Amino acid sequence: MNGISNALNGLYDISGVEVGQHFYWQIAGFQVHAQVLITSWVVIAILLGSAVIAVRNPQTIPTAGQNFFEYVLEFIRDVSKTQIGEEYGPWVPFIGTMFLFIFVSNWSGALLPWKIIQLPHGELAAPTNDINTTVALALLTSVAYFYAGLSKKGLGYFSKYIQPTPILLPINILEDFTKPLSLSFRLFGNILADELVVVVLVSLVPSVVPNFFSINDPYQ
């Protein structure tokens, strides 16, 4: 028991480790990561505002905005049908919400000038550039995954863990419970690396551009 207690205490200590500086809010006695909330609200506002403006007055002959959103909806439906099958209908809102939030969040890191907004501590970045966001999205996906299996097959859903042979039971269980970890770190790592590359390239501009023009200056 002491070994388990020490291990849990060690995990708790690790959970308090921070990398870099962060901006926090105190809400109802809880400390929340304000940087992620601010950028997530901006992304949500962009999605809701775009959708409302584009489809607030549907036309028989669709406008450019309405046509674009109809195309996006058809794309999400096709992806859902391909992955789920004929029973894809109820899952379109969930898949569409996840897809659009992640897509806009990822591109916001490259297109929106988050760095010019000054905070008391830390700096703003894409929501998916924070491990808290990607872990939350991965957990939501896993919950939906288990809910779909249990709602369709009941407790018989768990029989998949002993297929094709019961010997694979530990591996099958480990595979399902490590998926959130894999999904969250994969998305977080991709976006973090992308933003680091952009920062490096931007930082090189002041030193590269003047040298380029000085080399090609005909009056020197």
mmCIF file with all atom_site columns, C-alpha atoms in Angstrom:
data_model
loop_
_atom_site.group_PDB
_atom_site.id
_atom_site.type_symbol
_atom_site.label_atom_id
_atom_site.label_alt_id
_atom_site.label_comp_id
_atom_site.label_asym_id
_atom_site.label_entity_id
_atom_site.label_seq_id
_atom_site.pdbx_PDB_ins_code
_atom_site.Cartn_x
_atom_site.Cartn_y
_atom_site.Cartn_z
_atom_site.occupancy
_atom_site.B_iso_or_equiv
_atom_site.pdbx_formal_charge
_atom_site.auth_seq_id
_atom_site.auth_comp_id
_atom_site.auth_asym_id
_atom_site.auth_atom_id
_atom_site.pdbx_PDB_model_num
ATOM 1   C CA . MET A 1 1   ? 0.000   0.000   0.000   1.00 0.00 ? 1   MET A CA 1
ATOM 2   C CA . ASN A 1 2   ? 2.858   2.355   0.772   1.00 0.00 ? 2   ASN A CA 1
ATOM 3   C CA . GLY A 1 3   ? 4.244   1.819   -2.722  1.00 0.00 ? 3   GLY A CA 1
ATOM 4   C CA . ILE A 1 4   ? 0.887   2.700   -4.340  1.00 0.00 ? 4   ILE A CA 1
ATOM 5   C CA . SER A 1 5   ? 0.539   5.743   -2.076  1.00 0.00 ? 5   SER A CA 1
ATOM 6   C CA . ASN A 1 6   ? 4.026   6.942   -2.991  1.00 0.00 ? 6   ASN A CA 1
ATOM 7   C CA . ALA A 1 7   ? 3.300   6.450   -6.688  1.00 0.00 ? 7   ALA A CA 1
ATOM 8   C CA . LEU A 1 8   ? 0.079   8.470   -6.448  1.00 0.00 ? 8   LEU A CA 1
ATOM 9   C CA . ASN A 1 9   ? 1.867   11.203  -4.539  1.00 0.00 ? 9   ASN A CA 1
ATOM 10  C CA . GLY A 1 10  ? 4.534   11.264  -7.235  1.00 0.00 ? 10  GLY A CA 1
ATOM 11  C CA . LEU A 1 11  ? 1.913   11.641  -9.966  1.00 0.00 ? 11  LEU A CA 1
ATOM 12  C CA . TYR A 1 12  ? 0.272   14.457  -8.016  1.00 0.00 ? 12  TYR A CA 1
ATOM 13  C CA . ASP A 1 13  ? 3.611   16.246  -7.722  1.00 0.00 ? 13  ASP A CA 1
ATOM 14  C CA . ILE A 1 14  ? 4.233   15.845  -11.455 1.00 0.00 ? 14  ILE A CA 1
ATOM 15  C CA . SER A 1 15  ? 0.800   17.330  -12.233 1.00 0.00 ? 15  SER A CA 1
ATOM 16  C CA . GLY A 1 16  ? 1.922   20.556  -10.586 1.00 0.00 ? 16  GLY A CA 1
ATOM 17  C CA . VAL A 1 17  ? 4.981   20.986  -12.784 1.00 0.00 ? 17  VAL A CA 1
ATOM 18  C CA . GLU A 1 18  ? 4.706   23.939  -15.187 1.00 0.00 ? 18  GLU A CA 1
ATOM 19  C CA . VAL A 1 19  ? 6.660   24.714  -18.341 1.00 0.00 ? 19  VAL A CA 1
ATOM 20  C CA . GLY A 1 20  ? 6.944   28.446  -19.030 1.00 0.00 ? 20  GLY A CA 1
ATOM 21  C CA . GLN A 1 21  ? 4.677   31.140  -17.642 1.00 0.00 ? 21  GLN A CA 1
ATOM 22  C CA . HIS A 1 22  ? 0.890   30.971  -17.638 1.00 0.00 ? 22  HIS A CA 1
ATOM 23  C CA . PHE A 1 23  ? -1.967  33.379  -17.026 1.00 0.00 ? 23  PHE A CA 1
ATOM 24  C CA . TYR A 1 24  ? -4.617  32.089  -14.611 1.00 0.00 ? 24  TYR A CA 1
ATOM 25  C CA . TRP A 1 25  ? -8.067  33.153  -13.417 1.00 0.00 ? 25  TRP A CA 1
ATOM 26  C CA . GLN A 1 26  ? -9.663  32.230  -10.123 1.00 0.00 ? 26  GLN A CA 1
ATOM 27  C CA . ILE A 1 27  ? -13.274 31.160  -10.744 1.00 0.00 ? 27  ILE A CA 1
ATOM 28  C CA . ALA A 1 28  ? -15.414 29.801  -7.895  1.00 0.00 ? 28  ALA A CA 1
ATOM 29  C CA . GLY A 1 29  ? -12.318 28.782  -5.992  1.00 0.00 ? 29  GLY A CA 1
ATOM 30  C CA . PHE A 1 30  ? -10.800 26.977  -8.981  1.00 0.00 ? 30  PHE A CA 1
ATOM 31  C CA . GLN A 1 31  ? -7.679  28.025  -10.851 1.00 0.00 ? 31  GLN A CA 1
ATOM 32  C CA . VAL A 1 32  ? -8.340  27.961  -14.598 1.00 0.00 ? 32  VAL A CA 1
ATOM 33  C CA . HIS A 1 33  ? -5.968  28.455  -17.516 1.00 0.00 ? 33  HIS A CA 1
ATOM 34  C CA . ALA A 1 34  ? -7.092  31.839  -18.880 1.00 0.00 ? 34  ALA A CA 1
ATOM 35  C CA . GLN A 1 35  ? -4.939  31.694  -22.016 1.00 0.00 ? 35  GLN A CA 1
ATOM 36  C CA . VAL A 1 36  ? -6.746  28.613  -23.292 1.00 0.00 ? 36  VAL A CA 1
ATOM 37  C CA . LEU A 1 37  ? -10.178 29.991  -22.412 1.00 0.00 ? 37  LEU A CA 1
ATOM 38  C CA . ILE A 1 38  ? -9.545  33.294  -24.206 1.00 0.00 ? 38  ILE A CA 1
ATOM 39  C CA . THR A 1 39  ? -8.318  31.719  -27.433 1.00 0.00 ? 39  THR A CA 1
ATOM 40  C CA . SER A 1 40  ? -11.004 29.001  -27.321 1.00 0.00 ? 40  SER A CA 1
ATOM 41  C CA . TRP A 1 41  ? -13.707 31.663  -26.942 1.00 0.00 ? 41  TRP A CA 1
ATOM 42  C CA . VAL A 1 42  ? -12.271 33.529  -29.926 1.00 0.00 ? 42  VAL A CA 1
ATOM 43  C CA . VAL A 1 43  ? -12.407 30.370  -32.064 1.00 0.00 ? 43  VAL A CA 1
ATOM 44  C CA . ILE A 1 44  ? -15.970 29.619  -30.923 1.00 0.00 ? 44  ILE A CA 1
ATOM 45  C CA . ALA A 1 45  ? -16.987 33.215  -31.681 1.00 0.00 ? 45  ALA A CA 1
ATOM 46  C CA . ILE A 1 46  ? -15.491 32.938  -35.187 1.00 0.00 ? 46  ILE A CA 1
ATOM 47  C CA . LEU A 1 47  ? -17.398 29.713  -35.869 1.00 0.00 ? 47  LEU A CA 1
ATOM 48  C CA . LEU A 1 48  ? -20.724 30.933  -34.468 1.00 0.00 ? 48  LEU A CA 1
ATOM 49  C CA . GLY A 1 49  ? -20.439 34.366  -36.068 1.00 0.00 ? 49  GLY A CA 1
ATOM 50  C CA . SER A 1 50  ? -19.576 32.931  -39.487 1.00 0.00 ? 50  SER A CA 1
ATOM 51  C CA . ALA A 1 51  ? -22.418 30.417  -39.344 1.00 0.00 ? 51  ALA A CA 1
ATOM 52  C CA . VAL A 1 52  ? -24.997 33.010  -38.232 1.00 0.00 ? 52  VAL A CA 1
ATOM 53  C CA . ILE A 1 53  ? -23.969 35.526  -40.889 1.00 0.00 ? 53  ILE A CA 1
ATOM 54  C CA . ALA A 1 54  ? -23.897 32.924  -43.659 1.00 0.00 ? 54  ALA A CA 1
ATOM 55  C CA . VAL A 1 55  ? -27.209 31.142  -42.954 1.00 0.00 ? 55  VAL A CA 1
ATOM 56  C CA . ARG A 1 56  ? -29.333 33.698  -41.076 1.00 0.00 ? 56  ARG A CA 1
ATOM 57  C CA . ASN A 1 57  ? -31.408 34.250  -44.228 1.00 0.00 ? 57  ASN A CA 1
ATOM 58  C CA . PRO A 1 58  ? -31.337 31.046  -46.341 1.00 0.00 ? 58  PRO A CA 1
ATOM 59  C CA . GLN A 1 59  ? -31.906 31.582  -50.041 1.00 0.00 ? 59  GLN A CA 1
ATOM 60  C CA . THR A 1 60  ? -33.306 29.224  -52.657 1.00 0.00 ? 60  THR A CA 1
ATOM 61  C CA . ILE A 1 61  ? -30.314 30.181  -54.760 1.00 0.00 ? 61  ILE A CA 1
ATOM 62  C CA . PRO A 1 62  ? -27.599 30.016  -52.094 1.00 0.00 ? 62  PRO A CA 1
ATOM 63  C CA . THR A 1 63  ? -25.215 32.877  -51.496 1.00 0.00 ? 63  THR A CA 1
ATOM 64  C CA . ALA A 1 64  ? -21.448 32.299  -51.442 1.00 0.00 ? 64  ALA A CA 1
ATOM 65  C CA . GLY A 1 65  ? -21.400 31.950  -47.646 1.00 0.00 ? 65  GLY A CA 1
ATOM 66  C CA . GLN A 1 66  ? -24.410 29.639  -47.571 1.00 0.00 ? 66  GLN A CA 1
ATOM 67  C CA . ASN A 1 67  ? -22.942 27.571  -50.379 1.00 0.00 ? 67  ASN A CA 1
ATOM 68  C CA . PHE A 1 68  ? -19.639 27.246  -48.486 1.00 0.00 ? 68  PHE A CA 1
ATOM 69  C CA . PHE A 1 69  ? -21.303 26.051  -45.282 1.00 0.00 ? 69  PHE A CA 1
ATOM 70  C CA . GLU A 1 70  ? -23.472 23.599  -47.196 1.00 0.00 ? 70  GLU A CA 1
ATOM 71  C CA . TYR A 1 71  ? -20.311 22.212  -48.768 1.00 0.00 ? 71  TYR A CA 1
ATOM 72  C CA . VAL A 1 72  ? -18.695 21.888  -45.324 1.00 0.00 ? 72  VAL A CA 1
ATOM 73  C CA . LEU A 1 73  ? -21.786 20.082  -44.004 1.00 0.00 ? 73  LEU A CA 1
ATOM 74  C CA . GLU A 1 74  ? -21.791 17.688  -46.949 1.00 0.00 ? 74  GLU A CA 1
ATOM 75  C CA . PHE A 1 75  ? -18.101 16.987  -46.410 1.00 0.00 ? 75  PHE A CA 1
ATOM 76  C CA . ILE A 1 76  ? -18.663 16.203  -42.702 1.00 0.00 ? 76  ILE A CA 1
ATOM 77  C CA . ARG A 1 77  ? -21.624 13.964  -43.589 1.00 0.00 ? 77  ARG A CA 1
ATOM 78  C CA . ASP A 1 78  ? -19.551 12.057  -46.145 1.00 0.00 ? 78  ASP A CA 1
ATOM 79  C CA . VAL A 1 79  ? -16.701 11.551  -43.663 1.00 0.00 ? 79  VAL A CA 1
ATOM 80  C CA . SER A 1 80  ? -19.145 10.423  -40.956 1.00 0.00 ? 80  SER A CA 1
ATOM 81  C CA . LYS A 1 81  ? -20.863 7.991   -43.308 1.00 0.00 ? 81  LYS A CA 1
ATOM 82  C CA . THR A 1 82  ? -17.550 6.560   -44.477 1.00 0.00 ? 82  THR A CA 1
ATOM 83  C CA . GLN A 1 83  ? -16.296 5.958   -40.936 1.00 0.00 ? 83  GLN A CA 1
ATOM 84  C CA . ILE A 1 84  ? -19.542 4.961   -39.170 1.00 0.00 ? 84  ILE A CA 1
ATOM 85  C CA . GLY A 1 85  ? -21.826 3.555   -41.854 1.00 0.00 ? 85  GLY A CA 1
ATOM 86  C CA . GLU A 1 86  ? -25.520 4.091   -42.493 1.00 0.00 ? 86  GLU A CA 1
ATOM 87  C CA . GLU A 1 87  ? -26.192 4.990   -38.841 1.00 0.00 ? 87  GLU A CA 1
ATOM 88  C CA . TYR A 1 88  ? -24.018 8.086   -39.061 1.00 0.00 ? 88  TYR A CA 1
ATOM 89  C CA . GLY A 1 89  ? -26.862 10.637  -38.755 1.00 0.00 ? 89  GLY A CA 1
ATOM 90  C CA . PRO A 1 90  ? -26.924 11.215  -34.961 1.00 0.00 ? 90  PRO A CA 1
ATOM 91  C CA . TRP A 1 91  ? -23.137 11.619  -34.884 1.00 0.00 ? 91  TRP A CA 1
ATOM 92  C CA . VAL A 1 92  ? -22.876 14.398  -37.474 1.00 0.00 ? 92  VAL A CA 1
ATOM 93  C CA . PRO A 1 93  ? -23.296 17.262  -34.924 1.00 0.00 ? 93  PRO A CA 1
ATOM 94  C CA . PHE A 1 94  ? -20.620 15.835  -32.615 1.00 0.00 ? 94  PHE A CA 1
ATOM 95  C CA . ILE A 1 95  ? -18.145 15.041  -35.397 1.00 0.00 ? 95  ILE A CA 1
ATOM 96  C CA . GLY A 1 96  ? -18.813 18.362  -37.102 1.00 0.00 ? 96  GLY A CA 1
ATOM 97  C CA . THR A 1 97  ? -18.268 20.331  -33.900 1.00 0.00 ? 97  THR A CA 1
ATOM 98  C CA . MET A 1 98  ? -15.004 18.539  -33.124 1.00 0.00 ? 98  MET A CA 1
ATOM 99  C CA . PHE A 1 99  ? -13.757 18.846  -36.703 1.00 0.00 ? 99  PHE A CA 1
ATOM 100 C CA . LEU A 1 100 ? -14.514 22.558  -37.073 1.00 0.00 ? 100 LEU A CA 1
ATOM 101 C CA . PHE A 1 101 ? -13.171 23.492  -33.636 1.00 0.00 ? 101 PHE A CA 1
ATOM 102 C CA . ILE A 1 102 ? -9.899  21.631  -34.195 1.00 0.00 ? 102 ILE A CA 1
ATOM 103 C CA . PHE A 1 103 ? -9.539  22.892  -37.778 1.00 0.00 ? 103 PHE A CA 1
ATOM 104 C CA . VAL A 1 104 ? -10.080 26.558  -36.918 1.00 0.00 ? 104 VAL A CA 1
ATOM 105 C CA . SER A 1 105 ? -7.988  26.265  -33.747 1.00 0.00 ? 105 SER A CA 1
ATOM 106 C CA . ASN A 1 106 ? -5.059  24.822  -35.681 1.00 0.00 ? 106 ASN A CA 1
ATOM 107 C CA . TRP A 1 107 ? -5.161  27.512  -38.359 1.00 0.00 ? 107 TRP A CA 1
ATOM 108 C CA . SER A 1 108 ? -5.688  30.303  -35.835 1.00 0.00 ? 108 SER A CA 1
ATOM 109 C CA . GLY A 1 109 ? -2.158  29.701  -34.578 1.00 0.00 ? 109 GLY A CA 1
ATOM 110 C CA . ALA A 1 110 ? -0.763  30.495  -38.034 1.00 0.00 ? 110 ALA A CA 1
ATOM 111 C CA . LEU A 1 111 ? -3.181  33.217  -39.187 1.00 0.00 ? 111 LEU A CA 1
ATOM 112 C CA . LEU A 1 112 ? -4.131  35.207  -36.069 1.00 0.00 ? 112 LEU A CA 1
ATOM 113 C CA . PRO A 1 113 ? -1.541  37.528  -34.484 1.00 0.00 ? 113 PRO A CA 1
ATOM 114 C CA . TRP A 1 114 ? -1.918  36.170  -30.948 1.00 0.00 ? 114 TRP A CA 1
ATOM 115 C CA . LYS A 1 115 ? 1.554   37.409  -29.941 1.00 0.00 ? 115 LYS A CA 1
ATOM 116 C CA . ILE A 1 116 ? 0.673   41.092  -30.189 1.00 0.00 ? 116 ILE A CA 1
ATOM 117 C CA . ILE A 1 117 ? -1.851  40.748  -27.331 1.00 0.00 ? 117 ILE A CA 1
ATOM 118 C CA . GLN A 1 118 ? 0.070   41.286  -24.107 1.00 0.00 ? 118 GLN A CA 1
ATOM 119 C CA . LEU A 1 119 ? -0.849  39.364  -20.952 1.00 0.00 ? 119 LEU A CA 1
ATOM 120 C CA . PRO A 1 120 ? 0.431   39.814  -17.370 1.00 0.00 ? 120 PRO A CA 1
ATOM 121 C CA . HIS A 1 121 ? 2.028   36.369  -17.688 1.00 0.00 ? 121 HIS A CA 1
ATOM 122 C CA . GLY A 1 122 ? 2.624   34.087  -20.636 1.00 0.00 ? 122 GLY A CA 1
ATOM 123 C CA . GLU A 1 123 ? 1.299   34.644  -24.157 1.00 0.00 ? 123 GLU A CA 1
ATOM 124 C CA . LEU A 1 124 ? -1.653  33.633  -26.280 1.00 0.00 ? 124 LEU A CA 1
ATOM 125 C CA . ALA A 1 125 ? -1.465  30.819  -28.812 1.00 0.00 ? 125 ALA A CA 1
ATOM 126 C CA . ALA A 1 126 ? -3.771  28.430  -30.649 1.00 0.00 ? 126 ALA A CA 1
ATOM 127 C CA . PRO A 1 127 ? -6.054  26.469  -28.273 1.00 0.00 ? 127 PRO A CA 1
ATOM 128 C CA . THR A 1 128 ? -4.660  23.184  -29.579 1.00 0.00 ? 128 THR A CA 1
ATOM 129 C CA . ASN A 1 129 ? -1.167  24.409  -28.718 1.00 0.00 ? 129 ASN A CA 1
ATOM 130 C CA . ASP A 1 130 ? -2.034  23.635  -25.088 1.00 0.00 ? 130 ASP A CA 1
ATOM 131 C CA . ILE A 1 131 ? -2.046  20.078  -23.748 1.00 0.00 ? 131 ILE A CA 1
ATOM 132 C CA . ASN A 1 132 ? -5.145  20.838  -21.631 1.00 0.00 ? 132 ASN A CA 1
ATOM 133 C CA . THR A 1 133 ? -7.243  21.381  -24.760 1.00 0.00 ? 133 THR A CA 1
ATOM 134 C CA . THR A 1 134 ? -5.988  18.331  -26.621 1.00 0.00 ? 134 THR A CA 1
ATOM 135 C CA . VAL A 1 135 ? -6.471  16.069  -23.581 1.00 0.00 ? 135 VAL A CA 1
ATOM 136 C CA . ALA A 1 136 ? -10.044 17.338  -23.175 1.00 0.00 ? 136 ALA A CA 1
ATOM 137 C CA . LEU A 1 137 ? -10.790 16.690  -26.859 1.00 0.00 ? 137 LEU A CA 1
ATOM 138 C CA . ALA A 1 138 ? -9.254  13.202  -26.663 1.00 0.00 ? 138 ALA A CA 1
ATOM 139 C CA . LEU A 1 139 ? -11.288 12.337  -23.557 1.00 0.00 ? 139 LEU A CA 1
ATOM 140 C CA . LEU A 1 140 ? -14.493 13.534  -25.243 1.00 0.00 ? 140 LEU A CA 1
ATOM 141 C CA . THR A 1 141 ? -13.704 11.333  -28.230 1.00 0.00 ? 141 THR A CA 1
ATOM 142 C CA . SER A 1 142 ? -13.057 8.316   -25.987 1.00 0.00 ? 142 SER A CA 1
ATOM 143 C CA . VAL A 1 143 ? -16.283 8.852   -24.032 1.00 0.00 ? 143 VAL A CA 1
ATOM 144 C CA . ALA A 1 144 ? -18.229 9.050   -27.300 1.00 0.00 ? 144 ALA A CA 1
ATOM 145 C CA . TYR A 1 145 ? -16.444 5.908   -28.514 1.00 0.00 ? 145 TYR A CA 1
ATOM 146 C CA . PHE A 1 146 ? -17.446 3.868   -25.459 1.00 0.00 ? 146 PHE A CA 1
ATOM 147 C CA . TYR A 1 147 ? -20.959 5.331   -25.432 1.00 0.00 ? 147 TYR A CA 1
ATOM 148 C CA . ALA A 1 148 ? -21.519 4.311   -29.067 1.00 0.00 ? 148 ALA A CA 1
ATOM 149 C CA . GLY A 1 149 ? -20.315 0.773   -28.400 1.00 0.00 ? 149 GLY A CA 1
ATOM 150 C CA . LEU A 1 150 ? -22.368 0.284   -25.233 1.00 0.00 ? 150 LEU A CA 1
ATOM 151 C CA . SER A 1 151 ? -25.537 1.827   -26.670 1.00 0.00 ? 151 SER A CA 1
ATOM 152 C CA . LYS A 1 152 ? -25.407 -0.466  -29.692 1.00 0.00 ? 152 LYS A CA 1
ATOM 153 C CA . LYS A 1 153 ? -24.221 -3.756  -28.156 1.00 0.00 ? 153 LYS A CA 1
ATOM 154 C CA . GLY A 1 154 ? -24.797 -3.344  -24.423 1.00 0.00 ? 154 GLY A CA 1
ATOM 155 C CA . LEU A 1 155 ? -22.440 -5.231  -22.143 1.00 0.00 ? 155 LEU A CA 1
ATOM 156 C CA . GLY A 1 156 ? -21.653 -7.508  -25.079 1.00 0.00 ? 156 GLY A CA 1
ATOM 157 C CA . TYR A 1 157 ? -19.468 -4.667  -26.315 1.00 0.00 ? 157 TYR A CA 1
ATOM 158 C CA . PHE A 1 158 ? -16.753 -5.759  -23.890 1.00 0.00 ? 158 PHE A CA 1
ATOM 159 C CA . SER A 1 159 ? -16.471 -9.144  -25.631 1.00 0.00 ? 159 SER A CA 1
ATOM 160 C CA . LYS A 1 160 ? -14.252 -7.421  -28.191 1.00 0.00 ? 160 LYS A CA 1
ATOM 161 C CA . TYR A 1 161 ? -11.469 -7.384  -25.628 1.00 0.00 ? 161 TYR A CA 1
ATOM 162 C CA . ILE A 1 162 ? -11.116 -11.175 -25.797 1.00 0.00 ? 162 ILE A CA 1
ATOM 163 C CA . GLN A 1 163 ? -11.119 -11.369 -29.586 1.00 0.00 ? 163 GLN A CA 1
ATOM 164 C CA . PRO A 1 164 ? -9.588  -13.043 -31.492 1.00 0.00 ? 164 PRO A CA 1
ATOM 165 C CA . THR A 1 165 ? -8.180  -14.779 -28.390 1.00 0.00 ? 165 THR A CA 1
ATOM 166 C CA . PRO A 1 166 ? -8.434  -14.108 -24.630 1.00 0.00 ? 166 PRO A CA 1
ATOM 167 C CA . ILE A 1 167 ? -4.642  -13.960 -24.491 1.00 0.00 ? 167 ILE A CA 1
ATOM 168 C CA . LEU A 1 168 ? -4.870  -10.484 -26.029 1.00 0.00 ? 168 LEU A CA 1
ATOM 169 C CA . LEU A 1 169 ? -7.127  -9.149  -23.247 1.00 0.00 ? 169 LEU A CA 1
ATOM 170 C CA . PRO A 1 170 ? -4.434  -7.006  -21.538 1.00 0.00 ? 170 PRO A CA 1
ATOM 171 C CA . ILE A 1 171 ? -3.205  -5.628  -24.864 1.00 0.00 ? 171 ILE A CA 1
ATOM 172 C CA . ASN A 1 172 ? -6.726  -4.760  -26.076 1.00 0.00 ? 172 ASN A CA 1
ATOM 173 C CA . ILE A 1 173 ? -7.542  -2.993  -22.801 1.00 0.00 ? 173 ILE A CA 1
ATOM 174 C CA . LEU A 1 174 ? -4.246  -1.098  -22.877 1.00 0.00 ? 174 LEU A CA 1
ATOM 175 C CA . GLU A 1 175 ? -4.852  -0.072  -26.480 1.00 0.00 ? 175 GLU A CA 1
ATOM 176 C CA . ASP A 1 176 ? -8.211  1.545   -25.691 1.00 0.00 ? 176 ASP A CA 1
ATOM 177 C CA . PHE A 1 177 ? -7.027  3.351   -22.594 1.00 0.00 ? 177 PHE A CA 1
ATOM 178 C CA . THR A 1 178 ? -3.864  4.704   -24.192 1.00 0.00 ? 178 THR A CA 1
ATOM 179 C CA . LYS A 1 179 ? -5.715  6.170   -27.188 1.00 0.00 ? 179 LYS A CA 1
ATOM 180 C CA . PRO A 1 180 ? -6.537  9.457   -25.399 1.00 0.00 ? 180 PRO A CA 1
ATOM 181 C CA . LEU A 1 181 ? -2.867  9.854   -24.491 1.00 0.00 ? 181 LEU A CA 1
ATOM 182 C CA . SER A 1 182 ? -1.773  9.165   -28.060 1.00 0.00 ? 182 SER A CA 1
ATOM 183 C CA . LEU A 1 183 ? -4.377  11.476  -29.630 1.00 0.00 ? 183 LEU A CA 1
ATOM 184 C CA . SER A 1 184 ? -3.735  14.352  -27.248 1.00 0.00 ? 184 SER A CA 1
ATOM 185 C CA . PHE A 1 185 ? 0.058   14.316  -27.546 1.00 0.00 ? 185 PHE A CA 1
ATOM 186 C CA . ARG A 1 186 ? -0.050  13.876  -31.328 1.00 0.00 ? 186 ARG A CA 1
ATOM 187 C CA . LEU A 1 187 ? -2.227  16.945  -31.898 1.00 0.00 ? 187 LEU A CA 1
ATOM 188 C CA . PHE A 1 188 ? -0.416  18.993  -29.253 1.00 0.00 ? 188 PHE A CA 1
ATOM 189 C CA . GLY A 1 189 ? 2.999   18.116  -30.698 1.00 0.00 ? 189 GLY A CA 1
ATOM 190 C CA . ASN A 1 190 ? 1.997   18.899  -34.278 1.00 0.00 ? 190 ASN A CA 1
ATOM 191 C CA . ILE A 1 191 ? 0.613   22.348  -33.473 1.00 0.00 ? 191 ILE A CA 1
ATOM 192 C CA . LEU A 1 192 ? 3.410   23.235  -31.071 1.00 0.00 ? 192 LEU A CA 1
ATOM 193 C CA . ALA A 1 193 ? 6.026   22.314  -33.686 1.00 0.00 ? 193 ALA A CA 1
ATOM 194 C CA . ASP A 1 194 ? 4.143   24.278  -36.364 1.00 0.00 ? 194 ASP A CA 1
ATOM 195 C CA . GLU A 1 195 ? 4.030   27.444  -34.254 1.00 0.00 ? 195 GLU A CA 1
ATOM 196 C CA . LEU A 1 196 ? 7.690   27.088  -33.280 1.00 0.00 ? 196 LEU A CA 1
ATOM 197 C CA . VAL A 1 197 ? 8.657   26.891  -36.950 1.00 0.00 ? 197 VAL A CA 1
ATOM 198 C CA . VAL A 1 198 ? 6.599   30.028  -37.718 1.00 0.00 ? 198 VAL A CA 1
ATOM 199 C CA . VAL A 1 199 ? 8.227   31.899  -34.812 1.00 0.00 ? 199 VAL A CA 1
ATOM 200 C CA . VAL A 1 200 ? 11.716  30.908  -35.979 1.00 0.00 ? 200 VAL A CA 1
ATOM 201 C CA . LEU A 1 201 ? 11.025  31.964  -39.580 1.00 0.00 ? 201 LEU A CA 1
ATOM 202 C CA . VAL A 1 202 ? 9.552   35.309  -38.487 1.00 0.00 ? 202 VAL A CA 1
ATOM 203 C CA . SER A 1 203 ? 12.526  35.960  -36.204 1.00 0.00 ? 203 SER A CA 1
ATOM 204 C CA . LEU A 1 204 ? 14.882  35.425  -39.148 1.00 0.00 ? 204 LEU A CA 1
ATOM 205 C CA . VAL A 1 205 ? 13.192  38.074  -41.312 1.00 0.00 ? 205 VAL A CA 1
ATOM 206 C CA . PRO A 1 206 ? 14.951  41.132  -39.762 1.00 0.00 ? 206 PRO A CA 1
ATOM 207 C CA . SER A 1 207 ? 18.379  39.592  -40.327 1.00 0.00 ? 207 SER A CA 1
ATOM 208 C CA . VAL A 1 208 ? 17.784  37.983  -43.725 1.00 0.00 ? 208 VAL A CA 1
ATOM 209 C CA . VAL A 1 209 ? 15.811  40.683  -45.567 1.00 0.00 ? 209 VAL A CA 1
ATOM 210 C CA . PRO A 1 210 ? 18.309  43.588  -45.058 1.00 0.00 ? 210 PRO A CA 1
ATOM 211 C CA . ASN A 1 211 ? 21.194  41.364  -46.129 1.00 0.00 ? 211 ASN A CA 1
ATOM 212 C CA . PHE A 1 212 ? 19.288  40.295  -49.229 1.00 0.00 ? 212 PHE A CA 1
ATOM 213 C CA . PHE A 1 213 ? 18.650  43.909  -50.324 1.00 0.00 ? 213 PHE A CA 1
ATOM 214 C CA . SER A 1 214 ? 22.213  44.952  -49.546 1.00 0.00 ? 214 SER A CA 1
ATOM 215 C CA . ILE A 1 215 ? 23.546  42.173  -51.755 1.00 0.00 ? 215 ILE A CA 1
ATOM 216 C CA . ASN A 1 216 ? 21.264  43.208  -54.647 1.00 0.00 ? 216 ASN A CA 1
ATOM 217 C CA . ASP A 1 217 ? 21.756  46.955  -54.231 1.00 0.00 ? 217 ASP A CA 1
ATOM 218 C CA . PRO A 1 218 ? 23.230  48.249  -57.563 1.00 0.00 ? 218 PRO A CA 1
ATOM 219 C CA . TYR A 1 219 ? 24.494  51.465  -55.949 1.00 0.00 ? 219 TYR A CA 1
ATOM 220 C CA . GLN A 1 220 ? 26.906  49.737  -53.569 1.00 0.00 ? 220 GLN A CA 1
#
